[in-house]
Structures are given as structure tokens and as C-alpha cells.
Amino acid sequence: MSIVVTGATGHLGRHVVRQLLEKVPADRITAVVRDRDKAADLAARGVRLAVADYNAPETFDGLFAAGDRVLLVSGNEFDKGRVGQHTVVIDAAKRAGVALLAYTSAPSSLTAALADDHRATEEVLVGSGVPYVLLRNGWYHENYTEQLAPVLEHGAVVQAAGEGRVSSASRADYAAAAVAVLTGEGHENKAYELGGDEAWSFAEYAAELSRQTGREIAYTPVSTEAYTGILTGAGVPAPLAEVFAGVDAAIEEGELVVPTGDLSRLTGRPTTPLAEAVAEALKS
Ligand SMILES: NC(=O)c1ccc[n+]([C@@H]2O[C@H](COP(=O)([O-])OP(=O)(O)OC[C@H]3O[C@@H](n4cnc5c(N)ncnc54)[C@H](OP(=O)(O)O)[C@@H]3O)[C@@H](O)[C@H]2O)c1
């Protein structure tokens, strides 16, 4: 019996494995990776590795065992049919008789196109009969704090979100919620709406950047069309730019405010403040 984490060499997956290592022996953790070399550091710590690809169903044959607790980290290949990819993992988990499959989804309030794959995956998972947990992750701080170069260069936060607010949290916070579910009891067949304790607006984000850098950084709200154009101009493929602009439109509608408190309740501590993520990003 193992705790199995897919996407283990991704940003979120790495946080999950790191935090699991603080709670359970390394040989009880299996990291599912596409590239064994990328996971050499995990193997060195005693974590078991399994090489598999969501696009190759056969690579999941025999990967799970009865009683495993699995975290399915949603994929990032938007053009490859993520629902089919996730279904490959769910089917394999069902065949093996895993005890729990937690899936990193999106808040139920989010109607943007980005959420479509998550809704459809949830349906497959809930219909599969596998004991599930829906970790409906809200936005990461890092979606913004890891994109600071153009903001600092132009002295402007450019988004198409109007006065909308976001209750984001750090990836480490969402990872802690996943770890709580994977190592705790009584989470079967539950859905958690996860978000940061405090919602902020882009004007407030720009003010925080100004405060921490000592430079004047303003929020420049633009239209959805203008924002799509800016993204494509910066090299983002048009379909993806539209998805991102759709998320901003959803933020303007308040769809990424998650006021449930589920995240801090699951982790047993307040979520990381945005200001802390900004400070962290400015340091590196
Ligand atoms: N809540 C949010 O704000 C937010 C923001 C961005 C993304 N997300 C979603 O949350 C997920 C985790 O976030 P993240 O920051 O950790 O993203 P990430 O760093 O891009 O990690 C994605 C992980 O999925 C793995 N993966 C992708 N395609 C795969 C495939 N065909 N077979 C097996 N593994 C595959 C990647 O493997 P490799 O390591 O081999 O590349 C990687 O480990 C993302 O994939 C996305 O679905 C959420």
C-alpha cells in the first residue's frame, strides 16, 4: 500500500512529495513521473518512482495496488484531451481497487472554459465508483508572482479583470491540503472548495508590489480583447490566450473568490498571504 502522486515532478507535485516526506516513510510514497532523470532527487530520498504517461494507458497497467491512496494531479497539455488522459488514470485506479483517489480540480464557481476539463473529469471520477476526493483548488499566488519580469519592466500590472478579486493561496498551501487528505481519515467522497483566506484585487496587488519594490507600479485594467492581444503578442498561442483572458473575465465576475475556509481548515493553519509570496518572488 502506497501513497501515489502523479505529476510528481511538477510544481505542485513536488510540494506534495516534500510535505509527505515529513509525515510518512519515503518507501511508502510512489512518485509517478514521465522522466526518471527529473526525479533523481526524489529517488535519492528513498521515494519509489513509477514512470508513466497519461497519453499511454498501458504505462498505468499494474502501477496501482489495492488500498493505495492516489493523488491525480491534473495535466497541463490542453491540446491533448485532458479528460481522456485523466480517465486513463481513473480506470487504472479502479482496476487496482485503490482506497482513495484525490483529484486537483477547480472551484465549482469557475465557469471559464478552463474549468470544463475539470468538471468532466469530476464526472468520470464520481461515476467510476472509486472513493474520491475533489480538491477544487483555487488560484495559485504563483500564477502572478512568477510572472513579475514584465510587470517590473513596465511598472504595470495589466489584466482584464476589472475590480474583480481573487482568493489565491500558495501552491504549498494546496499541497498541504492534498497531504492532509492523503494521510488523514474521513475524506471519502467529499468535495473541498479551496482558496486563500483573503481575497485581493489587482489594484491591491499592484500597491503591494509598489510597497515592496519602492517603485510606482499601477494596475492597468484592459478589455478582454486587448488582453488576448497582449498575450498573443508575447507569444502565447491564441487558443491559450483566450483561455487566460476567459479566466480574467471570470475573476471580474467574482468566480475565483472562494470564501469557504476549507483550505485553512484542512491544513490547520492560515493560508500564505499574497504579500509573503511577493516577497519570496522578489528575493529570487
Ligand atoms: N490552480 C491554479 O492556479 C493552477 C494554475 C496552473 C495549473 N493548474 C493545474 O494544476 C496542475 C498542477 O499545477 P502545477 O503548477 O504543478 O503544474 P505543472 O508544474 O505544469 O505540473 C504539471 C504536472 O503534470 C505532469 N503531466 C503533464 N502531462 C502529463 C502526461 N501526459 N503524463 C503524465 N504526467 C503529465 C507534468 O509532468 P512533467 O513533470 O514530466 O512535465 C507535471 O509534473 C496543472 O497541471 C494544471 O492542471 C492549476
XYZ file of C-alpha atoms and ligand atoms in Angstrom:
332
model
C 0.000 0.000 0.000
C 1.419 3.304 -1.077
C 0.592 6.964 -1.351
C 0.932 7.598 -5.060
C 1.383 11.090 -6.500
C 1.129 11.729 -10.247
C 2.710 14.847 -11.746
C 5.331 14.453 -9.040
C 7.990 16.395 -10.916
C 5.626 19.332 -11.455
C 5.464 22.379 -9.190
C 2.514 21.206 -7.092
C 3.539 17.545 -7.102
C 6.991 18.389 -5.766
C 5.448 20.309 -2.871
C 3.183 17.337 -2.140
C 6.014 14.798 -2.126
C 8.219 17.077 0.004
C 5.434 17.513 2.549
C 4.560 13.800 2.515
C 8.182 13.012 3.352
C 7.703 14.921 6.614
C 4.814 12.634 7.571
C 5.353 9.131 6.179
C 8.376 6.920 5.449
C 9.807 7.536 1.983
C 9.265 3.928 0.891
C 5.518 4.396 1.343
C 5.499 7.149 -1.308
C 5.409 6.479 -5.031
C 6.096 9.366 -7.408
C 4.614 8.914 -10.872
C 6.853 10.706 -13.353
C 7.381 10.884 -17.088
C 11.123 11.377 -16.864
C 13.039 9.361 -14.292
C 16.038 11.740 -14.504
C 13.893 14.690 -13.416
C 13.035 12.733 -10.270
C 16.569 11.713 -9.302
C 16.402 13.909 -6.190
C 13.213 12.150 -5.060
C 14.712 8.707 -5.652
C 17.770 9.779 -3.652
C 15.477 10.453 -0.708
C 14.059 6.925 -0.932
C 10.816 7.724 -2.767
C 9.718 4.953 -5.143
C 9.436 6.002 -8.779
C 6.974 4.795 -11.397
C 7.328 6.002 -14.967
C 4.018 6.593 -16.742
C 2.379 8.975 -19.188
C -1.314 9.949 -19.227
C -1.143 9.558 -23.029
C -0.080 5.891 -22.813
C -2.709 3.865 -20.910
C -0.512 0.750 -20.851
C 2.055 2.574 -18.716
C -0.510 2.610 -15.880
C -1.086 -1.179 -16.064
C -0.161 -2.625 -12.678
C 1.047 0.747 -11.398
C -1.504 0.995 -8.590
C -2.190 -1.628 -5.912
C -5.290 -2.364 -3.862
C -5.520 0.028 -0.943
C -3.286 2.733 -2.455
C -4.167 6.358 -1.860
C -3.654 8.305 -5.048
C -3.331 11.974 -5.897
C -4.129 12.603 -9.565
C -2.594 15.961 -10.428
C -4.462 17.371 -13.411
C -2.355 17.580 -16.567
C -1.248 20.682 -18.396
C -1.461 19.516 -22.028
C -4.555 21.479 -23.021
C -4.350 20.273 -26.634
C -4.201 16.552 -25.849
C -7.611 15.939 -24.322
C -7.057 16.147 -20.601
C -10.328 14.395 -19.732
C -9.220 11.306 -21.668
C -5.804 11.495 -20.003
C -7.305 11.701 -16.526
C -9.727 8.878 -17.363
C -6.737 6.627 -18.089
C -5.564 7.141 -14.510
C -9.047 6.748 -13.005
C -9.640 3.494 -14.934
C -6.311 2.061 -13.769
C -7.064 3.074 -10.180
C -10.453 1.398 -10.391
C -8.993 -1.843 -11.780
C -6.491 -1.943 -8.928
C -9.043 -1.226 -6.205
C -7.355 1.839 -4.716
C -8.693 3.101 -1.395
C -8.867 6.757 -2.424
C -8.285 8.928 -5.474
C -7.963 12.671 -4.913
C -8.122 14.912 -7.981
C -6.883 18.500 -8.275
C -9.885 20.244 -9.765
C -11.095 23.864 -9.947
C -13.611 25.805 -7.843
C -17.219 24.995 -8.682
C -17.841 28.750 -9.016
C -15.481 28.954 -12.017
C -17.403 28.914 -15.305
C -14.444 29.815 -17.568
C -13.522 27.343 -20.319
C -10.508 26.296 -18.261
C -12.860 24.590 -15.814
C -14.561 22.401 -18.454
C -11.960 19.624 -18.296
C -12.149 19.631 -14.507
C -15.948 19.344 -14.440
C -15.829 16.490 -16.952
C -13.058 14.699 -15.035
C -15.037 15.048 -11.810
C -17.981 13.379 -13.541
C -15.839 10.462 -14.689
C -14.316 10.074 -11.236
C -17.570 10.294 -9.295
C -19.210 7.872 -11.761
C -16.320 5.398 -11.503
C -17.243 4.157 -8.045
C -13.669 4.762 -6.815
C -13.681 6.509 -3.404
C -12.802 10.077 -4.400
C -11.880 13.459 -3.054
C -12.367 16.556 -5.181
C -9.707 19.099 -4.294
C -11.199 22.111 -6.037
C -8.086 24.243 -5.995
C -8.492 27.974 -6.389
C -5.843 30.155 -7.935
C -2.138 29.981 -7.090
C -0.335 33.148 -5.926
C 2.474 31.955 -8.164
C 0.347 32.445 -11.306
C 1.183 36.111 -10.766
C 4.289 36.223 -8.595
C 6.229 34.011 -11.022
C 5.438 36.422 -13.845
C 6.954 39.564 -12.376
C 9.557 40.405 -15.057
C 7.193 42.257 -17.443
C 5.381 43.875 -14.520
C 8.627 45.294 -13.133
C 9.825 46.265 -16.601
C 6.708 48.274 -17.444
C 5.704 49.328 -13.933
C 2.240 47.975 -14.627
C 0.039 45.044 -13.722
C -2.002 44.514 -16.875
C -5.071 42.293 -16.535
C -8.610 42.158 -17.887
C -10.237 41.514 -14.520
C -11.709 44.936 -13.737
C -12.178 45.318 -9.999
C -12.558 41.557 -9.526
C -10.984 39.856 -6.549
C -9.086 36.567 -6.227
C -8.649 34.463 -3.117
C -5.400 32.816 -4.137
C -3.071 30.771 -1.967
C 0.395 29.352 -2.459
C 1.000 26.019 -4.152
C 2.447 24.849 -0.847
C -0.924 25.548 0.816
C -2.843 23.470 -1.737
C -0.200 20.752 -1.418
C -0.730 20.732 2.342
C -4.463 20.200 1.792
C -3.697 17.263 -0.518
C -1.339 15.792 2.069
C -3.989 16.181 4.786
C -6.444 14.220 2.652
C -3.915 11.547 1.602
C -2.741 10.916 5.162
C -5.970 11.610 7.073
C -9.267 9.821 7.523
C -12.879 10.531 6.668
C -12.412 12.397 3.389
C -14.020 9.812 1.096
C -16.474 11.186 -1.442
C -16.075 14.795 -0.350
C -15.501 17.944 -2.371
C -13.428 20.760 -0.924
C -13.615 24.295 -2.278
C -10.099 25.547 -1.672
C -8.896 29.136 -1.687
C -6.852 31.627 0.284
C -8.219 33.217 3.450
C -8.088 36.696 1.915
C -9.284 37.907 -1.454
C -7.387 40.741 -3.151
C -7.873 42.950 -6.202
C -5.258 43.667 -8.856
C -5.103 47.295 -7.653
C -4.196 45.957 -4.206
C -1.665 43.572 -5.754
C -0.043 46.471 -7.637
C 0.028 48.516 -4.407
C 1.762 45.638 -2.610
C 4.331 45.394 -5.400
C 4.906 49.166 -5.141
C 5.353 48.911 -1.380
C 7.848 46.064 -1.584
C 9.880 47.360 -4.524
C 9.729 51.063 -3.641
C 8.696 51.715 -7.251
C 5.452 53.023 -8.689
C 3.527 50.047 -10.064
C -0.065 50.611 -11.143
C -2.873 48.321 -12.171
C -3.927 48.896 -15.768
C -7.252 47.176 -16.427
C -7.791 46.382 -20.105
C -10.570 44.752 -22.109
C -10.670 41.001 -22.691
C -9.853 41.556 -26.363
C -6.900 43.826 -25.585
C -5.574 41.344 -23.041
C -5.854 38.456 -25.519
C -3.884 40.592 -27.999
C -1.185 41.370 -25.429
C -0.780 37.677 -24.629
C -0.603 36.575 -28.260
C 1.826 39.440 -28.912
C 4.005 37.977 -26.179
C 3.988 34.599 -27.929
C 1.139 32.810 -26.133
C -0.755 30.615 -28.665
C -4.148 32.178 -29.479
C -6.331 29.387 -28.006
C -4.423 29.519 -24.729
C -4.521 33.337 -24.676
C -8.303 33.113 -24.965
C -8.431 30.668 -22.072
C -6.363 33.024 -19.883
C -8.466 36.027 -20.878
C -11.555 33.973 -20.030
C -10.166 33.427 -16.557
C -9.775 37.192 -16.102
C -13.377 37.699 -17.181
C -14.370 35.128 -14.568
C -12.315 36.943 -11.944
C -14.163 40.162 -12.776
C -17.380 38.241 -12.067
C -16.040 37.124 -8.687
C -15.760 33.461 -9.694
C -12.331 32.977 -8.135
C -13.315 34.185 -4.713
C -13.582 31.043 -2.596
C -14.908 32.071 0.806
C -15.371 28.602 2.302
C -12.322 28.443 4.599
C -11.891 24.779 3.507
C -8.190 25.259 2.765
C -7.120 26.619 6.146
C -9.444 24.129 7.861
C -7.858 21.159 6.060
C -4.297 22.337 6.681
C -4.946 23.548 10.227
C -3.268 26.917 9.628
C -3.948 30.222 7.867
C -3.112 30.327 4.157
C 0.041 32.100 2.977
C -0.609 35.822 2.499
C -0.058 37.198 -1.017
C 2.491 39.656 0.409
C 4.646 36.725 1.509
C 4.570 35.190 -1.971
C 5.526 38.577 -3.438
C 8.464 38.868 -1.029
C 9.575 35.339 -1.892
C 9.405 36.059 -5.621
C 11.314 39.344 -5.325
C 14.097 37.567 -3.440
C 14.717 35.077 -6.246
N -4.901 26.367 -9.518
C -4.118 27.042 -10.338
O -3.892 28.261 -10.192
C -3.447 26.328 -11.437
C -2.531 27.008 -12.256
C -1.886 26.300 -13.253
C -2.175 24.948 -13.443
N -3.070 24.333 -12.631
C -3.409 22.896 -12.784
O -2.812 22.207 -11.685
C -1.857 21.249 -12.174
C -0.665 21.227 -11.248
O -0.102 22.527 -11.196
P 1.469 22.697 -11.332
O 1.758 24.106 -11.008
O 2.174 21.626 -10.612
O 1.667 22.454 -12.896
P 2.970 21.910 -13.625
O 4.199 22.321 -12.889
O 2.829 22.293 -15.056
O 2.854 20.320 -13.466
C 2.051 19.534 -14.267
C 2.453 18.097 -13.995
O 1.643 17.245 -14.807
C 2.505 16.315 -15.416
N 1.962 15.885 -16.697
C 1.538 16.657 -17.717
N 1.159 15.898 -18.759
C 1.375 14.604 -18.378
C 1.213 13.369 -19.018
N 0.791 13.298 -20.289
N 1.514 12.250 -18.339
C 1.984 12.302 -17.068
N 2.176 13.457 -16.408
C 1.881 14.591 -17.064
C 3.805 17.054 -15.645
O 4.848 16.124 -15.840
P 6.378 16.602 -16.130
O 6.926 16.975 -14.763
O 7.002 15.411 -16.718
O 6.300 17.777 -17.047
C 3.914 17.822 -14.361
O 4.517 17.031 -13.360
C -1.554 21.709 -13.613
O -1.129 20.620 -14.401
C -2.896 22.269 -14.051
O -3.789 21.240 -14.420
C -3.701 24.980 -11.636
